[in-house]
Coordinates of C-alpha atoms in Angstrom, one line a residue:
Chain A
M1 CA -23.1 -39.2 -25.1
S2 CA -21.7 -39.6 -28.5
S3 CA -18.2 -39.0 -29.0
L4 CA -19.0 -35.8 -30.4
E5 CA -20.9 -34.3 -27.3
W6 CA -17.8 -35.8 -25.4
S7 CA -15.2 -33.8 -27.1
V8 CA -17.5 -30.8 -26.9
V9 CA -16.9 -31.6 -23.3
V10 CA -13.1 -32.0 -23.3
I11 CA -12.4 -29.3 -25.8
L12 CA -14.8 -26.8 -23.4
A13 CA -12.6 -27.9 -20.2
L14 CA -9.7 -27.8 -22.2
V15 CA -10.7 -23.8 -23.0
L16 CA -11.6 -23.7 -19.3
V17 CA -7.9 -24.7 -18.4
A18 CA -6.8 -22.6 -19.9
W19 CA -8.1 -19.4 -20.0
Y20 CA -7.7 -20.0 -15.9
L21 CA -3.9 -20.8 -16.7
S22 CA -3.5 -17.4 -19.0
Y23 CA -5.7 -15.3 -16.2
N24 CA -3.5 -16.3 -13.3
A25 CA -0.2 -15.7 -15.3
A26 CA -1.4 -12.4 -16.2
R27 CA -2.3 -11.6 -12.8
L28 CA 1.0 -12.8 -11.3
D29 CA 2.6 -10.5 -14.1
R30 CA 0.9 -7.4 -12.9
L31 CA 2.0 -8.2 -9.2
H32 CA 5.3 -8.5 -10.4
A33 CA 5.5 -5.3 -11.8
R34 CA 3.8 -3.8 -9.1
A35 CA 6.5 -5.5 -6.3
E36 CA 9.2 -4.8 -8.7
G37 CA 7.6 -0.6 -8.5
T38 CA 7.2 -0.1 -5.3
L39 CA 10.7 -1.6 -4.6
A40 CA 11.8 1.2 -7.4
A41 CA 10.2 3.7 -5.2
L42 CA 11.0 2.2 -1.4
D43 CA 15.3 2.7 -3.4
A44 CA 14.5 6.4 -4.7
Q45 CA 13.0 7.4 -1.0
L46 CA 16.0 5.5 0.5
V47 CA 18.1 7.8 -1.6
R48 CA 16.1 10.6 -0.5
R49 CA 16.2 10.2 2.9
A50 CA 20.4 10.0 2.7
E51 CA 20.8 12.7 0.6
A52 CA 18.7 15.1 3.1
T53 CA 20.6 13.2 5.9
L54 CA 24.0 14.5 3.5
E55 CA 21.9 18.1 3.5
L56 CA 21.8 18.4 7.3
A57 CA 25.0 17.3 8.4
N58 CA 26.3 19.9 5.9
S59 CA 24.6 22.6 6.9
G60 CA 26.1 23.5 10.0
A61 CA 22.6 23.0 12.0
V62 CA 24.2 20.0 14.0
D63 CA 27.7 20.0 16.1
A64 CA 30.6 18.2 14.0
A65 CA 30.8 15.2 15.6
S66 CA 27.4 14.6 14.8
A67 CA 27.4 15.4 11.5
L68 CA 30.2 13.4 11.0
I69 CA 28.6 10.4 12.2
L70 CA 25.5 11.4 10.2
A71 CA 27.4 11.8 7.0
S72 CA 29.0 8.8 6.9
A73 CA 25.9 6.8 7.8
A74 CA 24.1 8.6 4.8
S75 CA 27.1 7.6 2.7
E76 CA 26.9 3.7 3.5
S77 CA 23.6 4.3 2.0
L78 CA 24.2 6.1 -1.0
A79 CA 26.9 3.7 -1.7
A80 CA 24.5 0.6 -1.1
S81 CA 22.0 2.2 -3.1
E82 CA 24.5 2.6 -6.1
F83 CA 26.2 -1.2 -5.8
A84 CA 22.8 -2.4 -6.0
D85 CA 21.8 -0.5 -9.1
A86 CA 24.3 -2.4 -11.0
D87 CA 23.6 -5.1 -9.5
A88 CA 20.3 -7.1 -11.1
A89 CA 17.0 -5.9 -10.1
A90 CA 15.3 -8.7 -7.7
Q91 CA 19.1 -8.8 -5.7
R92 CA 18.6 -5.1 -5.2
F93 CA 17.8 -5.5 -1.8
G94 CA 20.2 -7.9 0.1
P95 CA 20.3 -8.2 4.2
D96 CA 23.3 -5.6 3.9
R97 CA 21.1 -3.3 2.2
G98 CA 18.7 -3.3 5.4
S99 CA 21.5 -3.5 8.0
V100 CA 23.1 0.0 6.0
E101 CA 19.3 1.7 6.3
S102 CA 18.9 0.1 9.6
D103 CA 22.2 2.5 10.3
L104 CA 21.3 5.0 9.2
T105 CA 18.2 5.0 11.2
E106 CA 19.8 4.5 14.4
A107 CA 22.2 7.7 13.4
L108 CA 19.4 10.0 12.8
D109 CA 17.5 8.8 15.8
R110 CA 21.0 9.4 18.0
V111 CA 21.8 12.8 16.8
L112 CA 18.2 14.0 16.3
T113 CA 17.4 13.7 19.9
P114 CA 14.3 16.2 21.3
E115 CA 16.6 18.6 22.5
V116 CA 18.9 19.1 19.9
V117 CA 15.5 19.2 17.5
A118 CA 14.1 22.1 19.6
D119 CA 17.5 23.3 19.4
I120 CA 17.3 23.6 15.7
R121 CA 13.8 24.5 15.8
D122 CA 14.5 27.8 18.0
N123 CA 17.8 28.6 17.5
G124 CA 18.6 27.8 13.9
D125 CA 17.9 29.6 11.0
A126 CA 15.8 28.6 7.9
F127 CA 17.8 26.9 6.0
D128 CA 18.2 24.8 9.0
D129 CA 14.2 24.2 9.3
V130 CA 13.9 23.4 5.8
A131 CA 17.2 20.6 6.1
L132 CA 15.4 19.0 9.3
E133 CA 11.9 19.0 7.7
R134 CA 13.2 16.7 4.7
V135 CA 14.9 14.5 7.2
R136 CA 11.6 14.0 8.8
A137 CA 9.3 13.9 5.6
T138 CA 12.1 11.6 3.5
G139 CA 12.2 9.0 7.1
Q140 CA 8.1 9.2 6.5
R141 CA 8.6 8.5 2.9
V142 CA 10.7 5.7 3.5
Q143 CA 8.1 4.2 6.1
L144 CA 5.4 4.1 3.6
A145 CA 7.3 2.8 0.0
R146 CA 8.5 0.1 2.6
R147 CA 5.3 -0.7 3.9
F148 CA 3.5 -0.6 0.4
H149 CA 6.3 -2.8 -1.2
N150 CA 6.3 -5.6 1.7
D151 CA 1.9 -5.3 0.6
A152 CA 2.9 -6.0 -2.7
V153 CA 5.1 -8.8 -2.0
V154 CA 3.0 -10.5 0.4
D155 CA 0.3 -10.4 -2.3
V156 CA 2.9 -11.6 -4.9
R157 CA 3.7 -15.1 -2.6
A158 CA -0.2 -15.5 -2.1
V159 CA -0.7 -16.1 -5.6
R160 CA 2.5 -17.9 -6.0
R161 CA 1.7 -20.6 -3.5
K162 CA -1.2 -21.8 -5.4
R163 CA -0.9 -25.4 -6.9
A164 CA -1.6 -24.4 -10.3
V165 CA 0.4 -21.5 -10.5
R166 CA 3.4 -24.2 -9.0
L167 CA 2.7 -26.9 -11.2
F168 CA 2.3 -25.0 -14.4
R169 CA 5.5 -22.9 -13.4
L170 CA 3.4 -20.0 -14.2
A171 CA 5.8 -17.4 -12.6
G172 CA 8.6 -18.2 -15.0
H173 CA 12.1 -17.1 -14.2
A174 CA 11.1 -14.3 -12.0
A175 CA 12.7 -14.5 -8.2
M176 CA 10.8 -14.6 -5.5
P177 CA 9.8 -11.3 -4.1
Q178 CA 11.1 -10.6 -0.8
T179 CA 9.9 -8.8 2.2
V180 CA 12.1 -6.0 3.1
D181 CA 13.0 -5.5 6.6
F182 CA 14.9 -2.9 8.2
D183 CA 14.3 0.2 11.3
D184 CA 12.8 2.8 9.1
A185 CA 11.6 4.2 12.6
L186 CA 11.1 8.1 12.7
P187 CA 14.1 9.9 15.1
T188 CA 12.6 10.3 18.5
G189 CA 12.9 14.4 18.0
V190 CA 10.6 15.1 15.0
R191 CA 8.6 11.9 16.1
G192 CA 4.8 13.8 15.7
Chain B
M1 CA -3.3 16.3 -9.0
R2 CA -5.9 14.8 -10.3
I3 CA -7.7 12.5 -8.2
G4 CA -10.9 10.8 -8.1
I5 CA -12.9 9.7 -4.6
V6 CA -15.5 6.6 -4.6
C7 CA -17.7 6.5 -2.0
P8 CA -19.6 3.1 -1.6
Y9 CA -22.9 4.9 0.3
S10 CA -25.4 7.0 -0.9
F11 CA -25.3 10.7 -0.4
D12 CA -28.8 11.0 0.4
I13 CA -28.5 10.1 4.2
P14 CA -25.9 11.5 6.2
G15 CA -23.0 8.9 7.3
G16 CA -19.4 8.8 8.8
V17 CA -18.1 7.7 5.0
Q18 CA -19.8 10.0 3.1
F19 CA -18.6 13.2 6.1
H20 CA -15.3 11.9 5.6
V21 CA -15.3 12.0 1.6
R22 CA -16.7 15.6 1.6
D23 CA -14.4 17.0 4.2
L24 CA -11.5 15.0 2.5
A25 CA -12.4 16.4 -0.8
E26 CA -12.5 20.3 0.1
V27 CA -9.4 20.3 1.8
L28 CA -7.9 18.7 -1.0
I29 CA -9.6 21.4 -3.5
Q30 CA -8.1 23.9 -1.0
R31 CA -4.7 22.6 -1.5
G32 CA -5.6 23.3 -5.8
H33 CA -6.1 19.3 -6.5
E34 CA -8.6 18.6 -9.0
I35 CA -11.0 16.4 -7.5
S36 CA -14.0 14.5 -8.6
V37 CA -15.9 12.2 -6.0
L38 CA -18.6 9.6 -8.0
A39 CA -21.2 8.7 -5.2
P40 CA -25.0 7.1 -5.3
A41 CA -27.4 10.0 -4.8
D42 CA -30.5 10.3 -6.1
D43 CA -31.5 12.5 -8.7
D44 CA -32.9 15.4 -7.0
T45 CA -30.9 15.2 -4.1
P46 CA -27.9 18.3 -4.2
L47 CA -24.9 17.7 -4.4
P48 CA -21.7 20.1 -4.1
P49 CA -20.0 20.7 -7.7
Y50 CA -17.2 18.4 -7.2
V51 CA -19.5 15.2 -6.9
V52 CA -20.7 13.3 -9.6
S53 CA -23.8 10.8 -9.0
A54 CA -23.4 7.0 -9.8
G55 CA -27.6 6.5 -10.4
R56 CA -29.9 5.9 -7.6
A57 CA -28.8 3.9 -4.7
I58 CA -31.2 1.1 -3.6
P59 CA -31.7 -0.2 0.3
V60 CA -29.8 -3.6 0.5
R61 CA -29.2 -6.0 3.4
Y62 CA -25.2 -6.5 3.8
N63 CA -22.6 -6.7 6.2
G64 CA -25.2 -7.1 9.0
S65 CA -26.9 -3.9 8.5
V66 CA -28.8 -2.0 5.4
A67 CA -27.0 -0.1 3.2
R68 CA -28.2 2.4 0.3
L69 CA -26.1 1.0 -2.5
N70 CA -25.2 0.9 -6.1
F71 CA -24.6 -1.5 -8.2
G72 CA -26.0 -3.4 -12.0
P73 CA -24.8 -2.7 -15.4
M74 CA -26.2 0.9 -15.3
T75 CA -23.8 1.9 -12.6
N76 CA -21.0 0.3 -14.5
A77 CA -21.5 1.8 -17.2
R78 CA -21.4 5.1 -15.2
V79 CA -18.1 4.2 -13.1
N80 CA -16.5 3.5 -16.3
G81 CA -17.7 7.2 -18.0
W82 CA -16.5 8.7 -14.9
L83 CA -13.2 7.4 -15.0
D84 CA -12.5 7.7 -18.9
R85 CA -13.6 11.6 -18.4
G86 CA -11.8 12.3 -15.5
R87 CA -8.3 10.6 -16.5
F88 CA -7.0 10.4 -13.4
D89 CA -3.3 10.8 -11.8
L90 CA -5.2 8.6 -9.0
I91 CA -8.5 6.9 -7.4
H92 CA -9.0 6.5 -4.1
I93 CA -11.4 4.4 -3.1
H94 CA -13.5 4.1 0.5
E95 CA -14.8 0.7 1.6
P96 CA -13.9 -1.2 -1.2
I97 CA -15.0 -4.7 -0.8
T98 CA -18.4 -2.9 -0.4
P99 CA -20.6 -4.1 -3.3
S100 CA -21.1 -0.2 -4.5
V101 CA -19.4 1.9 -7.0
G102 CA -16.1 1.1 -5.2
S103 CA -15.6 -2.5 -6.1
L104 CA -16.6 -1.5 -9.7
A105 CA -14.4 1.4 -10.2
L106 CA -11.8 -0.9 -8.4
W107 CA -12.2 -3.8 -11.0
A108 CA -12.4 -1.0 -14.0
A109 CA -9.5 1.7 -13.2
E110 CA -6.0 1.3 -14.7
C111 CA -4.6 4.1 -13.0
P112 CA -2.7 4.0 -9.3
I113 CA -5.0 3.5 -6.8
V114 CA -5.8 4.3 -2.7
A115 CA -7.9 2.6 -0.8
T116 CA -9.4 3.5 2.9
F117 CA -11.0 1.0 5.3
H118 CA -13.0 2.2 7.7
T119 CA -15.1 -0.7 8.8
S120 CA -13.9 -2.6 11.4
N121 CA -16.8 -5.2 12.2
L122 CA -16.6 -7.4 8.8
R123 CA -18.5 -10.4 9.0
S124 CA -16.2 -13.1 8.3
R125 CA -18.1 -15.7 6.5
A126 CA -19.4 -12.6 4.3
M127 CA -16.0 -12.3 3.7
Q128 CA -14.7 -15.9 3.3
V129 CA -18.0 -16.0 0.5
S130 CA -16.4 -12.9 -1.3
Y131 CA -13.0 -12.9 -0.9
P132 CA -11.9 -15.2 -4.0
F133 CA -14.2 -13.4 -5.9
F134 CA -12.8 -9.7 -4.2
R135 CA -9.1 -10.9 -4.0
P136 CA -8.4 -10.3 -7.5
S137 CA -9.2 -6.9 -7.2
L138 CA -7.7 -5.9 -3.9
E139 CA -4.2 -6.8 -5.8
K140 CA -4.6 -4.0 -7.6
I141 CA -4.9 -1.3 -4.5
L142 CA -1.1 0.3 -4.3
G143 CA -1.8 2.0 -0.9
R144 CA -4.0 1.0 2.3
I145 CA -5.4 2.6 4.8
A146 CA -7.2 2.0 7.7
V147 CA -8.6 4.8 9.5
S148 CA -8.3 3.1 13.2
E149 CA -6.3 0.3 14.9
D150 CA -9.4 -2.0 14.9
A151 CA -9.7 -1.3 11.2
R152 CA -6.4 -1.7 10.2
R153 CA -6.2 -5.0 12.6
T154 CA -9.0 -5.6 9.8
V155 CA -7.7 -5.8 7.3
T156 CA -4.6 -7.2 8.4
T157 CA -6.6 -10.6 9.2
H158 CA -8.6 -10.9 6.3
F159 CA -6.5 -9.3 3.6
G160 CA -2.8 -9.9 4.9
G161 CA -0.5 -6.7 4.6
E162 CA 0.5 -4.0 6.3
P163 CA -2.3 -0.5 5.9
V164 CA -1.0 2.4 6.8
V165 CA -3.0 3.6 9.7
I166 CA -4.8 7.3 9.3
P167 CA -7.2 8.9 11.4
N168 CA -10.5 10.7 10.3
G169 CA -10.1 14.2 10.2
V170 CA -12.0 17.1 12.2
F171 CA -11.8 20.8 11.3
V172 CA -10.7 21.6 14.8
E173 CA -10.9 25.0 14.1
R174 CA -15.1 25.3 13.1
F175 CA -15.5 23.6 16.7
A176 CA -13.1 25.1 19.0
S177 CA -14.6 28.7 18.0
A178 CA -18.1 27.7 17.6
E179 CA -21.0 30.4 19.3
I180 CA -21.8 29.7 23.1
R181 CA -25.4 29.3 23.3
P182 CA -26.5 30.2 26.9
E183 CA -29.1 27.9 27.4
W184 CA -27.0 25.2 27.2
Q185 CA -24.6 26.4 29.3
G186 CA -24.3 25.2 33.0
T187 CA -24.9 27.0 36.2
P188 CA -23.2 25.9 39.4
E189 CA -26.3 24.8 40.6
R190 CA -28.1 23.4 37.1
P191 CA -24.5 22.3 35.6
T192 CA -25.3 20.4 31.8
I193 CA -23.9 17.5 30.2
A194 CA -24.3 16.3 26.2
F195 CA -25.5 13.3 25.1
L196 CA -25.1 13.0 20.8
G197 CA -26.7 9.9 18.6
R198 CA -29.4 7.9 18.4
M199 CA -31.1 7.7 21.4
G200 CA -33.4 4.4 20.6
E201 CA -29.9 2.5 19.4
P202 CA -28.6 0.8 22.6
R203 CA -25.2 0.6 21.1
K204 CA -24.8 4.3 21.9
G205 CA -25.4 3.8 25.2
M206 CA -28.1 5.7 26.6
P207 CA -29.6 3.3 28.2
V208 CA -26.8 3.0 30.5
L209 CA -26.7 7.0 31.1
A210 CA -30.5 6.6 32.1
A211 CA -29.2 3.9 34.7
A212 CA -27.2 5.8 35.4
L213 CA -29.7 9.1 36.1
P214 CA -31.5 9.0 39.6
E215 CA -27.9 8.1 41.3
I216 CA -26.3 11.2 39.5
L217 CA -28.9 13.5 40.6
R218 CA -29.1 12.0 44.5
A219 CA -26.0 13.9 44.2
V220 CA -26.5 16.9 42.1
P221 CA -30.2 17.2 41.9
G222 CA -30.3 20.6 39.5
L223 CA -27.7 18.4 36.7
R224 CA -29.6 19.2 33.0
V225 CA -29.1 16.4 30.6
L226 CA -29.2 17.8 27.3
V227 CA -29.9 15.1 24.5
A228 CA -29.1 15.7 21.2
G229 CA -30.1 13.2 18.3
P230 CA -33.3 11.3 16.3
G231 CA -35.3 9.0 18.1
D232 CA -38.5 8.7 19.9
P233 CA -37.6 10.9 23.8
A234 CA -40.7 9.0 25.1
D235 CA -38.8 5.5 24.7
V236 CA -36.1 7.1 27.2
T237 CA -38.2 8.3 29.9
A238 CA -40.5 5.3 30.0
G239 CA -40.1 3.8 33.1
M240 CA -37.7 6.3 34.8
E241 CA -38.3 8.2 38.1
A242 CA -40.0 11.5 37.3
Q243 CA -37.0 13.6 38.7
A244 CA -34.8 11.5 35.9
A245 CA -37.0 12.3 33.1
R246 CA -37.6 15.8 34.2
A247 CA -33.8 16.6 34.0
C248 CA -33.6 15.3 30.3
E249 CA -34.1 18.1 27.3
F250 CA -34.6 16.8 24.3
L251 CA -33.4 18.8 21.4
G252 CA -33.9 16.3 18.6
P253 CA -31.7 16.2 15.6
V254 CA -29.1 19.1 15.1
S255 CA -27.3 21.0 12.9
D256 CA -23.4 20.9 12.3
A257 CA -23.4 24.4 13.9
D258 CA -25.6 23.3 16.8
K259 CA -23.9 20.4 17.4
A260 CA -20.6 22.1 17.8
S261 CA -22.4 25.1 20.0
L262 CA -23.6 22.4 21.9
L263 CA -20.5 21.0 22.5
R264 CA -19.2 24.1 23.3
S265 CA -21.5 25.1 25.7
V266 CA -21.9 22.2 27.9
D267 CA -20.2 21.5 31.2
L268 CA -19.4 17.2 30.1
Y269 CA -20.1 15.7 27.1
I270 CA -21.0 11.7 27.9
A271 CA -20.0 9.2 25.5
P272 CA -20.9 5.9 26.9
N273 CA -21.3 3.7 23.4
T274 CA -21.0 0.4 24.6
G275 CA -19.6 -1.1 21.5
G276 CA -19.3 -1.7 17.6
E277 CA -17.9 1.9 17.1
S278 CA -14.2 2.1 15.0
F279 CA -13.0 5.2 15.8
G280 CA -15.2 7.7 17.8
I281 CA -14.7 10.9 15.7
I282 CA -17.7 12.3 17.9
L283 CA -15.0 12.6 21.1
I284 CA -12.4 14.3 19.1
E285 CA -15.0 17.0 17.7
A286 CA -15.8 17.2 21.7
M287 CA -12.4 17.7 22.4
A288 CA -11.9 20.5 19.8
A289 CA -14.7 22.4 21.2
G290 CA -13.0 22.3 24.3
V291 CA -15.3 20.1 26.3
A292 CA -14.3 17.6 29.2
V293 CA -15.4 14.3 28.0
L294 CA -16.3 11.5 29.8
A295 CA -16.2 7.8 27.3
S296 CA -16.8 3.8 28.1
D297 CA -13.6 2.4 28.1
I298 CA -14.0 0.5 24.8
P299 CA -10.8 0.0 22.9
A300 CA -11.2 2.5 20.4
F301 CA -12.3 5.4 22.6
V302 CA -9.0 4.6 24.6
R303 CA -7.3 5.1 21.8
V304 CA -8.8 8.3 20.6
L305 CA -8.2 9.5 24.3
D306 CA -4.7 8.6 24.5
G307 CA -4.9 6.0 26.8
G308 CA -7.1 8.0 29.2
R309 CA -4.8 11.0 29.1
A310 CA -7.2 13.5 26.6
G311 CA -10.6 12.7 28.6
A312 CA -12.0 10.5 31.5
T313 CA -13.3 7.0 30.8
F314 CA -15.3 4.9 33.1
A315 CA -15.9 0.7 33.1
N316 CA -18.2 -0.2 30.0
E317 CA -21.9 -0.6 30.6
D318 CA -21.4 0.3 34.6
A319 CA -24.1 2.5 35.5
A320 CA -22.9 3.2 39.0
D321 CA -19.2 3.6 37.7
L322 CA -20.8 6.4 34.8
A323 CA -22.7 7.9 38.2
R324 CA -19.7 8.2 40.6
Q325 CA -17.5 9.9 37.3
V326 CA -19.9 12.3 36.4
V327 CA -20.5 13.4 39.8
A328 CA -17.3 14.0 40.9
L329 CA -16.2 16.1 37.4
V330 CA -19.3 17.9 37.7
Q331 CA -18.2 19.0 41.2
D332 CA -15.0 19.4 40.5
P333 CA -14.5 22.4 37.7
Q334 CA -10.8 22.3 38.0
A335 CA -10.7 18.5 37.5
R336 CA -12.8 19.5 34.1
A337 CA -10.7 22.0 33.0
A338 CA -7.4 20.3 33.3
I339 CA -9.1 17.0 31.2
A340 CA -10.4 19.6 28.7
A341 CA -7.2 21.5 28.3
A342 CA -5.6 17.8 27.3
G343 CA -8.1 17.3 24.9
R344 CA -7.9 20.1 23.3
A345 CA -4.4 19.5 22.4
R346 CA -4.7 16.0 21.7
A347 CA -7.5 16.8 18.9
D348 CA -5.1 18.6 16.9
V349 CA -3.7 15.5 15.9
F350 CA -6.9 14.7 14.0
D351 CA -6.9 18.5 12.2
W352 CA -7.6 17.4 8.8
D353 CA -4.3 20.2 7.9
V354 CA -2.0 17.1 9.6
V355 CA -4.4 14.3 8.3
V356 CA -5.0 15.6 4.5
D357 CA -0.8 15.7 4.8
Q358 CA -0.4 12.4 5.8
I359 CA -2.7 11.4 3.0
L360 CA -1.3 13.2 0.1
L361 CA 2.6 11.2 1.2
V362 CA 0.5 8.3 0.4
Y363 CA -0.3 9.6 -2.9
E364 CA 2.8 10.5 -3.6
T365 CA 4.5 7.5 -3.1
V366 CA 2.4 5.1 -4.8
V367 CA 2.0 7.9 -7.8
E368 CA 6.0 7.3 -7.8
G369 CA 5.9 3.3 -7.1
A370 CA 3.1 2.7 -10.1
E371 CA 5.3 5.0 -12.3
A372 CA 8.3 2.9 -11.3
S373 CA 6.1 -0.2 -12.6
R374 CA 5.5 0.8 -15.6
S375 CA 8.3 1.5 -16.7
V376 CA 9.6 -2.0 -16.0
T377 CA 8.7 -3.9 -19.3
G378 CA 5.3 -4.6 -20.1
P379 CA 3.8 -7.4 -20.7
P380 CA 3.6 -8.9 -24.3
R381 CA 0.6 -7.4 -26.2
G382 CA -1.3 -10.7 -26.1
V383 CA -0.9 -10.9 -22.4
R384 CA -2.2 -7.2 -22.1
R385 CA -4.9 -7.7 -24.5
L386 CA -6.1 -10.7 -22.2
R387 CA -5.9 -9.0 -18.7
R388 CA -8.5 -6.6 -20.4
S389 CA -10.6 -9.4 -21.2
S390 CA -10.0 -10.8 -17.6
R391 CA -10.9 -7.7 -15.7
S392 CA -14.1 -7.0 -17.6
M393 CA -15.3 -10.8 -17.0
P394 CA -17.5 -10.2 -14.2

């Protein structure tokens, strides 16, 4: 081949490599945005769950001791969320936050036994029913939001493992997203 | 919400995914959402008002069976036009890895995407070949749903992540209040059992039932077997003893209303399917109609029957066990009534009213996550332009 032909081949190869890299950079960018969005949504759902729990605690639907347990676990969760907001977005979900949310899940599970739930549904007023339903619905949303976030994280991490992505540092300074793990089971009393 | 639903299979022929999409669209419209369904269909196929045709489907061999799919530049243009005109808050794609309108919509859509995976028998060789190609577009799915435990496992194995399991829905009330037909009702001397499905397809289990029939008739000589579904009766009765052949009554393909009436009228519904079922919606329809169910113990059926609490099971492909159980149940009306009652309660879990709530919850969670990622600082304009061009690449 002549040198002209060679240079055409080299230029084509360079264009191809450049396209591949920028394509993956854009893909990563989209994936990071998705993971951040799902994390923000999870955070919002957790706040709603804590607020719904506080509401139930204050509604008089459960006894005073149960109300105190719920209120304390819920306010821990709300405090953890506020603290996280001040922090960098990537640090939003440390292991401490996970254990606080697991604690709230546990408190709800201990208080909302099938007997207590049946009692609220039979004897409580309309407001109690609404408060209980909100706790159940927000709990379900937390489950979905956590799952969708972890799906997003799995996708980002798969792309970031690629050799080209690591070699050319296509992820830039973006922190490696982490899956979020905590107990988000619904209280036994309200499970379908 | 403005929701676009994409169905990869042609509306010209009936099928599980098509029915699911149609029912979902109708329930969502009832709940006050704006729905548009995009699906392949012939020009002269009558379509419900909410369905937009993506053009004629072509029969293609894919993933081990012939499916009527839709692809090519014309289809691609129709998909893009539908997305542009729809201005959807969210699109819900069914079977996104089927090479049809679903994968085209997945490439082109810029709005939040939810996807439902129906199949559990993906051929892994096909997946390995197409995976690198499908992968980047699958990353755009914000919420993944699997219709069954088996489908969930397939998705987790091939793509990672944890889809939410939301079962197929059934209009329980339509079956529970179906008209009882005296000609299909059993009497103590002449009890009736029903089989539904393609009798020529061995995995639907007609051969197992045929093999069990002589034994059953020895104990219950008056038994009538009502067989509904497409196929040639001669294939079934060929080689059968005369008495067994006489016990079978072939109804041919039945309408939805007749199917419900049949299930509600007979004494026992038999599902002898030998495998390849991911879900078993017909079992739920039978439970909703209030008939006792006797099904093979394949994993999908056992799950639908709540581990055997909502229906009886027999050892898969074991004609002797099937015969034993049929005889026992036909001769014991009380046991049958107990099974039917448990099944009726179980069916409520799959009622569309319950199922659509779960689906809407997914929609809302996904839209919220999408709004949050949009508010995260967007990429520089060059990247955005690049992204657009890379998206229209294949």
